[in-house]
CSV table of C-alpha atoms in Angstrom, one decimal:
chain,number,residue,atom,x,y,z
A,185,MET,CA,123.5,81.4,100.4
A,186,LYS,CA,119.3,82.6,100.4
A,187,PRO,CA,118.6,85.1,98.1
A,188,ILE,CA,117.9,87.9,100.5
A,189,ALA,CA,121.3,87.2,102.1
A,190,GLN,CA,122.9,87.9,98.4
A,191,ILE,CA,121.0,90.4,96.6
A,192,LYS,CA,122.2,92.4,100.9
A,193,GLU,CA,125.6,91.3,100.6
A,194,PRO,CA,127.1,94.1,98.3
A,195,ILE,CA,125.7,96.7,100.7
A,196,THR,CA,125.6,95.4,103.8
A,197,HIS,CA,127.6,98.0,105.3
A,198,GLU,CA,124.7,100.1,103.8
A,199,MET,CA,121.5,98.1,104.9
A,200,GLU,CA,123.2,98.1,108.8
A,201,LEU,CA,124.1,102.3,108.5
A,202,PHE,CA,120.5,103.3,107.2
A,203,GLU,CA,118.8,101.1,110.6
A,204,LYS,CA,120.3,103.5,112.4
A,205,LYS,CA,119.4,106.6,110.8
A,206,PHE,CA,115.9,105.0,110.4
A,207,HIS,CA,115.3,105.2,114.0
A,208,LEU,CA,116.4,108.5,114.7
A,209,PHE,CA,114.4,109.4,111.4
A,210,MET,CA,111.3,107.6,113.1
A,211,SER,CA,112.0,109.6,117.1
A,212,SER,CA,109.0,111.2,119.1
A,213,ARG,CA,108.6,113.3,121.5
A,214,VAL,CA,105.7,111.5,122.7
A,215,ALA,CA,106.3,109.0,124.7
A,216,LEU,CA,103.4,106.7,123.0
A,217,LEU,CA,104.4,107.4,119.3
A,218,ASN,CA,107.8,105.6,120.0
A,219,ARG,CA,107.1,102.5,121.6
A,220,ILE,CA,104.6,102.0,118.4
A,221,THR,CA,107.5,103.2,116.4
A,222,HIS,CA,109.5,100.7,117.9
A,223,TYR,CA,107.4,98.1,117.8
A,224,VAL,CA,107.3,99.2,113.8
A,225,VAL,CA,110.7,99.1,113.0
A,226,ASN,CA,111.5,95.1,115.2
A,227,ARG,CA,108.7,93.9,113.1
A,228,LYS,CA,110.0,95.3,110.3
A,229,GLY,CA,110.0,92.6,106.9
A,230,LYS,CA,113.2,92.0,104.4
A,231,GLN,CA,113.3,95.7,103.1
A,232,MET,CA,113.5,95.1,99.6
A,233,ARG,CA,112.4,98.9,99.8
A,234,PRO,CA,115.6,100.5,100.4
A,235,MET,CA,118.0,97.9,99.1
A,236,PHE,CA,116.5,98.8,95.8
A,237,VAL,CA,118.0,102.5,96.4
A,238,PHE,CA,121.0,101.0,97.9
A,239,LEU,CA,121.4,99.2,95.3
A,240,VAL,CA,120.6,101.1,91.9
A,241,ALA,CA,122.7,104.2,93.8
A,242,LYS,CA,125.3,101.8,93.7
A,243,MET,CA,125.4,100.8,90.2
A,244,VAL,CA,124.5,103.8,88.7
A,245,SER,CA,127.6,105.5,90.3
A,246,LYS,CA,129.8,102.9,90.7
A,247,GLY,CA,129.7,101.5,94.2
A,248,GLU,CA,129.3,106.0,96.2
A,249,VAL,CA,125.9,106.7,97.9
A,250,ASN,CA,125.9,109.6,100.0
A,251,ASP,CA,123.5,111.2,102.9
A,252,ARG,CA,120.6,112.0,100.3
A,253,THR,CA,120.5,108.1,99.2
A,254,TYR,CA,120.1,107.4,103.3
A,255,ARG,CA,117.9,109.9,103.1
A,256,GLY,CA,115.8,109.0,99.9
A,257,ALA,CA,116.1,105.1,101.2
A,258,SER,CA,114.1,106.3,105.1
A,259,VAL,CA,111.5,108.1,103.1
A,260,ILE,CA,110.7,104.9,100.9
A,261,GLU,CA,110.4,103.1,104.2
A,262,LEU,CA,108.5,106.0,106.2
A,263,ILE,CA,106.0,106.1,103.6
A,264,HIS,CA,105.7,102.7,102.9
A,265,THR,CA,105.2,102.4,106.5
A,266,ALA,CA,102.4,104.2,106.7
A,267,THR,CA,100.8,103.1,103.7
A,268,LEU,CA,101.5,99.9,105.6
A,269,VAL,CA,99.9,100.6,109.0
A,270,HIS,CA,96.6,102.7,107.0
A,271,ASP,CA,96.0,99.4,105.3
A,272,ASP,CA,95.2,97.2,108.2
A,273,VAL,CA,92.4,99.3,109.2
A,274,VAL,CA,91.5,100.5,106.3
A,275,ASP,CA,90.9,96.2,105.6
A,276,ASP,CA,89.9,95.2,109.5
A,277,SER,CA,92.9,93.5,109.5
A,278,ASN,CA,95.0,92.0,113.3
A,279,ARG,CA,98.0,91.0,111.2
A,280,ARG,CA,101.0,91.7,109.7
A,281,ARG,CA,103.8,90.0,109.0
A,282,GLY,CA,103.0,87.6,111.6
A,283,PHE,CA,102.3,90.2,114.7
A,284,PHE,CA,99.3,91.6,115.6
A,285,SER,CA,98.8,94.9,113.8
A,286,ILE,CA,98.9,98.4,115.4
A,287,ASN,CA,95.1,98.7,115.1
A,288,ALA,CA,95.0,95.2,117.1
A,289,LEU,CA,96.3,96.4,119.9
A,290,TRP,CA,96.3,99.9,119.9
A,291,LYS,CA,92.8,100.5,118.2
A,292,ASN,CA,92.5,103.1,114.6
A,293,LYS,CA,92.4,105.9,115.7
A,294,ILE,CA,95.8,105.7,117.4
A,295,ALA,CA,96.8,103.7,113.7
A,296,VAL,CA,95.9,106.4,111.7
A,297,LEU,CA,97.3,109.0,113.6
A,298,VAL,CA,100.8,107.0,113.8
A,299,GLY,CA,99.9,106.3,109.8
A,300,ASP,CA,99.9,110.3,110.3
A,301,PHE,CA,102.9,111.1,112.1
A,302,LEU,CA,105.7,108.3,109.2
A,303,LEU,CA,103.5,109.7,106.5
A,304,SER,CA,104.8,113.7,107.6
A,305,LYS,CA,108.3,112.3,109.0
A,306,GLY,CA,109.0,111.4,106.1
A,307,LEU,CA,107.5,115.0,103.4
A,308,LEU,CA,109.3,116.6,106.4
A,309,LEU,CA,112.9,115.3,105.7
A,310,SER,CA,113.3,115.5,102.3
A,311,ILE,CA,112.0,119.2,103.0
A,312,ASP,CA,114.1,119.8,105.8
A,313,ASN,CA,117.2,118.5,103.5
A,314,ASN,CA,115.8,120.5,100.6
A,315,ASP,CA,115.9,117.0,98.7
A,316,PHE,CA,112.5,118.6,96.5
A,317,ASP,CA,113.0,116.0,93.8
A,318,LEU,CA,112.8,113.4,95.7
A,319,LEU,CA,110.2,114.7,98.0
A,320,LYS,CA,108.0,115.5,93.9
A,321,ILE,CA,109.4,110.9,93.5
A,322,ILE,CA,108.0,109.6,96.2
A,323,SER,CA,104.5,112.4,96.3
A,324,VAL,CA,103.6,110.8,92.4
A,325,ALA,CA,103.8,108.0,94.2
A,326,VAL,CA,102.0,108.4,97.4
A,327,ARG,CA,99.2,110.2,95.3
A,328,GLU,CA,99.1,106.8,92.3
A,329,MET,CA,98.8,104.4,95.3
A,330,SER,CA,95.6,106.5,96.6
A,331,GLU,CA,94.5,106.1,93.1
A,332,GLY,CA,95.2,102.3,92.4
A,333,GLU,CA,93.2,101.2,95.6
A,334,LEU,CA,90.5,103.2,94.6
A,335,LEU,CA,90.1,102.7,90.9
A,336,GLN,CA,89.7,98.7,92.3
A,337,ILE,CA,87.0,99.3,95.4
A,338,GLU,CA,85.4,101.5,91.8
A,339,LYS,CA,85.5,98.6,90.0
A,340,ALA,CA,85.1,96.0,92.2
A,341,ARG,CA,81.9,97.1,92.5
A,342,LYS,CA,80.5,96.5,88.9
A,343,LEU,CA,83.1,93.9,88.2
A,344,ASP,CA,83.7,95.0,85.1
A,345,ILE,CA,87.8,95.2,84.7
A,346,THR,CA,89.2,95.1,81.9
A,347,GLU,CA,92.8,93.7,81.0
A,348,GLU,CA,94.2,97.0,80.2
A,349,VAL,CA,92.5,98.9,83.6
A,350,TYR,CA,94.1,95.7,85.9
A,351,TYR,CA,97.3,96.2,84.2
A,352,GLU,CA,97.0,100.7,85.1
A,353,ILE,CA,95.9,99.3,88.6
A,354,ILE,CA,98.6,97.2,90.1
A,355,ARG,CA,101.1,99.6,87.9
A,356,GLN,CA,99.3,102.4,90.1
A,357,LYS,CA,99.3,99.9,93.3
A,358,THR,CA,102.0,98.4,94.0
A,359,ALA,CA,104.4,98.9,90.8
A,360,THR,CA,104.4,102.8,91.8
A,361,LEU,CA,106.2,102.9,94.8
A,362,ILE,CA,109.0,100.2,93.7
A,363,ALA,CA,110.0,102.7,90.4
A,364,ALA,CA,110.2,105.4,93.1
A,365,CYS,CA,112.6,103.0,95.0
A,366,CYS,CA,115.0,102.7,92.6
A,367,SER,CA,113.9,106.4,90.7
A,368,LEU,CA,115.3,107.4,94.1
A,369,GLY,CA,118.0,105.6,93.4
A,370,ALA,CA,119.2,107.4,91.4
A,371,ALA,CA,118.5,110.7,92.4
A,372,SER,CA,120.2,110.4,95.3
A,373,VAL,CA,123.6,110.5,93.6
A,374,LYS,CA,122.6,111.3,90.1
A,375,PRO,CA,120.6,114.0,90.2
A,376,ASP,CA,118.4,115.1,87.3
A,377,SER,CA,120.8,112.6,84.8
A,378,GLU,CA,119.0,110.2,82.3
A,379,HIS,CA,118.8,107.1,85.3
A,380,VAL,CA,116.2,108.6,86.7
A,381,GLU,CA,113.4,107.9,84.1
A,382,ARG,CA,115.5,104.8,82.9
A,383,MET,CA,115.5,103.3,87.2
A,384,ARG,CA,111.6,104.6,87.4
A,385,GLU,CA,110.6,102.4,84.1
A,386,PHE,CA,113.2,99.9,85.7
A,387,GLY,CA,111.5,99.4,89.3
A,388,GLU,CA,107.3,99.9,87.7
A,389,MET,CA,108.9,96.7,85.3
A,390,ILE,CA,109.9,94.4,88.5
A,391,GLY,CA,106.4,95.3,90.2
A,392,MET,CA,104.2,94.3,88.1
A,393,ALA,CA,105.9,90.9,87.6
A,394,PHE,CA,105.3,91.0,91.3
A,395,GLN,CA,101.8,91.7,92.3
A,396,ILE,CA,101.3,89.3,89.1
A,397,LYS,CA,102.6,87.4,91.1
A,398,ASP,CA,101.4,88.0,94.3
A,399,ASP,CA,98.2,87.6,92.2
A,400,LEU,CA,99.1,84.1,91.9
A,401,PHE,CA,99.5,82.7,94.6
A,402,ASP,CA,95.9,82.9,95.7
A,403,TYR,CA,95.5,80.2,93.1
A,404,GLY,CA,98.1,78.2,95.0
A,405,ASN,CA,99.0,75.6,98.5
A,406,GLN,CA,101.3,77.4,99.9
A,407,LYS,CA,100.9,78.6,103.4
A,408,ILE,CA,101.4,82.8,102.0
A,409,GLY,CA,100.7,84.3,104.6
A,410,LYS,CA,96.7,84.7,103.0
A,411,PRO,CA,94.1,82.1,102.8
A,412,THR,CA,93.7,81.1,98.9
A,413,GLY,CA,90.8,82.7,97.6
A,414,ILE,CA,90.8,85.4,99.6
A,415,ASP,CA,91.1,88.2,96.0
A,416,ILE,CA,87.5,86.3,94.7
A,417,LYS,CA,86.2,86.4,98.4
A,418,GLU,CA,86.8,90.2,98.5
A,419,GLN,CA,85.5,90.7,94.7
A,420,LYS,CA,89.2,91.7,93.5
A,421,MET,CA,89.3,90.5,89.8
A,422,THR,CA,93.2,89.4,89.1
A,423,LEU,CA,94.9,88.5,85.6
A,424,PRO,CA,93.9,85.0,85.9
A,425,LEU,CA,90.3,85.9,86.7
A,426,ILE,CA,89.8,88.4,83.8
A,427,TYR,CA,91.8,85.9,81.8
A,428,THR,CA,89.1,83.3,81.4
A,429,LEU,CA,86.2,85.6,82.3
A,430,ASN,CA,87.5,87.0,78.1
A,431,ASN,CA,87.9,83.6,77.4
A,432,CYS,CA,85.2,81.2,77.7
A,433,SER,CA,80.9,80.5,76.6
A,434,GLU,CA,78.3,83.0,77.5
A,435,LYS,CA,76.9,81.2,79.9
A,436,GLU,CA,80.1,80.3,81.9
A,437,ARG,CA,81.0,83.8,82.1
A,438,ARG,CA,77.9,85.0,84.0
A,439,TRP,CA,78.3,81.4,86.6
A,440,LEU,CA,81.7,82.7,87.3
A,441,ILE,CA,80.5,87.0,87.7
A,442,ASN,CA,77.7,85.3,89.7
A,443,SER,CA,79.0,83.6,91.6
A,444,VAL,CA,82.5,85.9,92.5
A,445,LYS,CA,79.8,89.0,93.3
A,446,ASN,CA,76.9,86.7,95.3
A,447,HIS,CA,78.7,83.6,96.3
A,448,ASN,CA,82.2,84.9,97.9
A,449,LYS,CA,81.2,83.8,100.9
A,450,ASP,CA,81.1,80.2,99.7
A,451,THR,CA,83.8,77.8,100.2
A,452,LYS,CA,83.3,75.3,97.7
A,453,ARG,CA,82.0,77.9,95.6
A,454,VAL,CA,84.8,80.1,96.0
A,455,LYS,CA,87.1,77.3,95.2
A,456,GLU,CA,85.1,75.7,91.9
A,457,VAL,CA,86.1,79.1,90.5
A,458,ILE,CA,89.6,78.2,91.3
A,459,GLN,CA,90.0,74.9,89.5
A,460,PHE,CA,87.7,76.3,86.7
A,461,VAL,CA,90.2,79.8,86.2
A,462,LYS,CA,93.0,77.1,86.2
A,463,ASN,CA,92.0,74.3,83.9
A,464,ASN,CA,90.6,77.2,81.2
A,465,GLY,CA,94.6,78.5,81.2
A,466,GLY,CA,94.6,81.7,83.9
A,467,LEU,CA,97.3,80.7,85.1
A,468,GLU,CA,99.7,80.2,82.4
A,469,TYR,CA,98.3,83.2,81.1
A,470,ALA,CA,99.4,85.7,84.1
A,471,VAL,CA,102.9,83.5,84.3
A,472,THR,CA,103.7,84.3,81.0
A,473,GLN,CA,103.1,88.4,81.0
A,474,MET,CA,104.6,88.0,84.9
A,475,LYS,CA,107.6,86.9,82.5
A,476,MET,CA,107.3,89.3,80.1
A,477,TYR,CA,107.6,91.9,82.6
A,478,GLN,CA,109.9,90.4,84.6
A,479,GLN,CA,112.3,90.5,80.6
A,480,LYS,CA,111.7,94.0,80.1
A,481,ALA,CA,113.4,94.4,83.7
A,482,PHE,CA,116.3,93.0,82.7
A,483,ASP,CA,116.4,94.8,79.2
A,484,ILE,CA,116.9,97.8,80.6
A,485,LEU,CA,119.9,96.4,83.1
A,486,GLU,CA,121.5,95.3,80.1
A,487,ILE,CA,123.0,98.7,79.1
A,488,TYR,CA,124.5,98.7,82.2
A,489,PRO,CA,128.1,97.4,82.9
A,490,ASP,CA,128.9,93.9,85.2
A,491,SER,CA,128.9,94.9,88.6
A,492,PRO,CA,128.2,93.5,92.5
A,493,TYR,CA,125.1,95.5,92.8
A,494,LYS,CA,124.0,94.8,88.6
A,495,ALA,CA,124.5,91.1,89.9
A,496,SER,CA,122.8,91.7,93.0
A,497,LEU,CA,119.3,93.3,91.4
A,498,GLU,CA,119.5,90.5,88.9
A,499,ILE,CA,118.5,87.4,91.7
A,500,MET,CA,116.1,90.6,93.3
A,501,MET,CA,114.3,90.3,89.9
A,502,ASN,CA,114.7,86.6,90.0
A,503,TYR,CA,113.5,86.9,93.7
A,504,VAL,CA,110.5,88.6,92.6
A,505,ILE,CA,108.9,85.6,90.5
A,506,ASP,CA,110.7,82.2,92.8
A,507,ARG,CA,109.1,83.6,95.8
A,508,LYS,CA,107.2,81.2,97.6
A,509,LYS,CA,105.3,83.5,99.5
C-alpha cells in the first residue's frame, strides 16, 4: 500500500464526508465562481492538511470527531487553496499540479478575486458557527504566511540571510499552516486543553522538516514538478546554500554571492553553484537539520498511547522526508 493510502486508512470515512461538506462550503450564487471552484476541487492534491486535522483530532480524543472538526478541516483547505491561487498570480505561474492554473485560464484579475472569495468563505465558516477559537488559529497562520513571504523577498534582495532568519522564514511560510492544521484538530475536540499547544508545536516541527526537504529537491535530479536550480534562479537562499556560504573561503563566498545575484539565469553557472554546494557539505548539513526536526515531532507524539491515528501520523512524518517530490 502506498504511504498516502496507509495514512488515510483510519480516516477514510471522515475524508469522504469531508469532501462532500467541502463542496457545499465552496458553493456560490455566481455561476462563474462555481465553475472555477469546481475546477479547483477536481484537481485537488494529496489533501495532507485535512488529514492532519482528522488524525490529530481522533488521536487526542480516542477516535472522536465532530462538526467542528469538519469545519476546521474545511477552513484550512479553503485558506490553503486561496493562498495557492494568489501564489500563482504572484509567481506568474501557468501550471499547478500538472494542470493549468486559474490565472492561466481566467486571467489574474479573476484569480485574485477567486482567492479573496475562498479566503472570505473560510473566515465566515468559522464566524457563522461561533468557532472563534478556530478562527484565531487560522488567522494567526494567514498573518504569519504573509510575513514569511515578505521577509523572504526582502532578504533575497540583499542576500544577507542567516541560518536563524532562514528558519524564521520557513516557520512562517510553511510550518505555520501545518501547525494550524494540528492545532485545529486538537481544538475542535478538546478546546482549551494542553493538546492544542502541544499539537501546534508538533505540526510546526513537521512543517520545518517538510520545507527543508523541499529545498533539497533543488539540488536533486528527480522530476518533481520544478526544474532543479530554480531556487537559485529566483535568488531564494535555502539551507544548503546558507551553510556553504558560512563555511567557505572569502573568495569562494564572493563567487557564490556574485553567481546568485548576477548570474542566476546562466544555466552553466547555476549548475556550478549546485555542484559547489554538494561538494562542500551543504546537502548533508540540511539533511541533518531536517532529521532533527523530524525527531522533535516524534518526541512530542511519544506521550500519546498507540492507536491507528498515531501510527498514521508517524507514517506521515516519515513520508515528509522520504518523499520523491
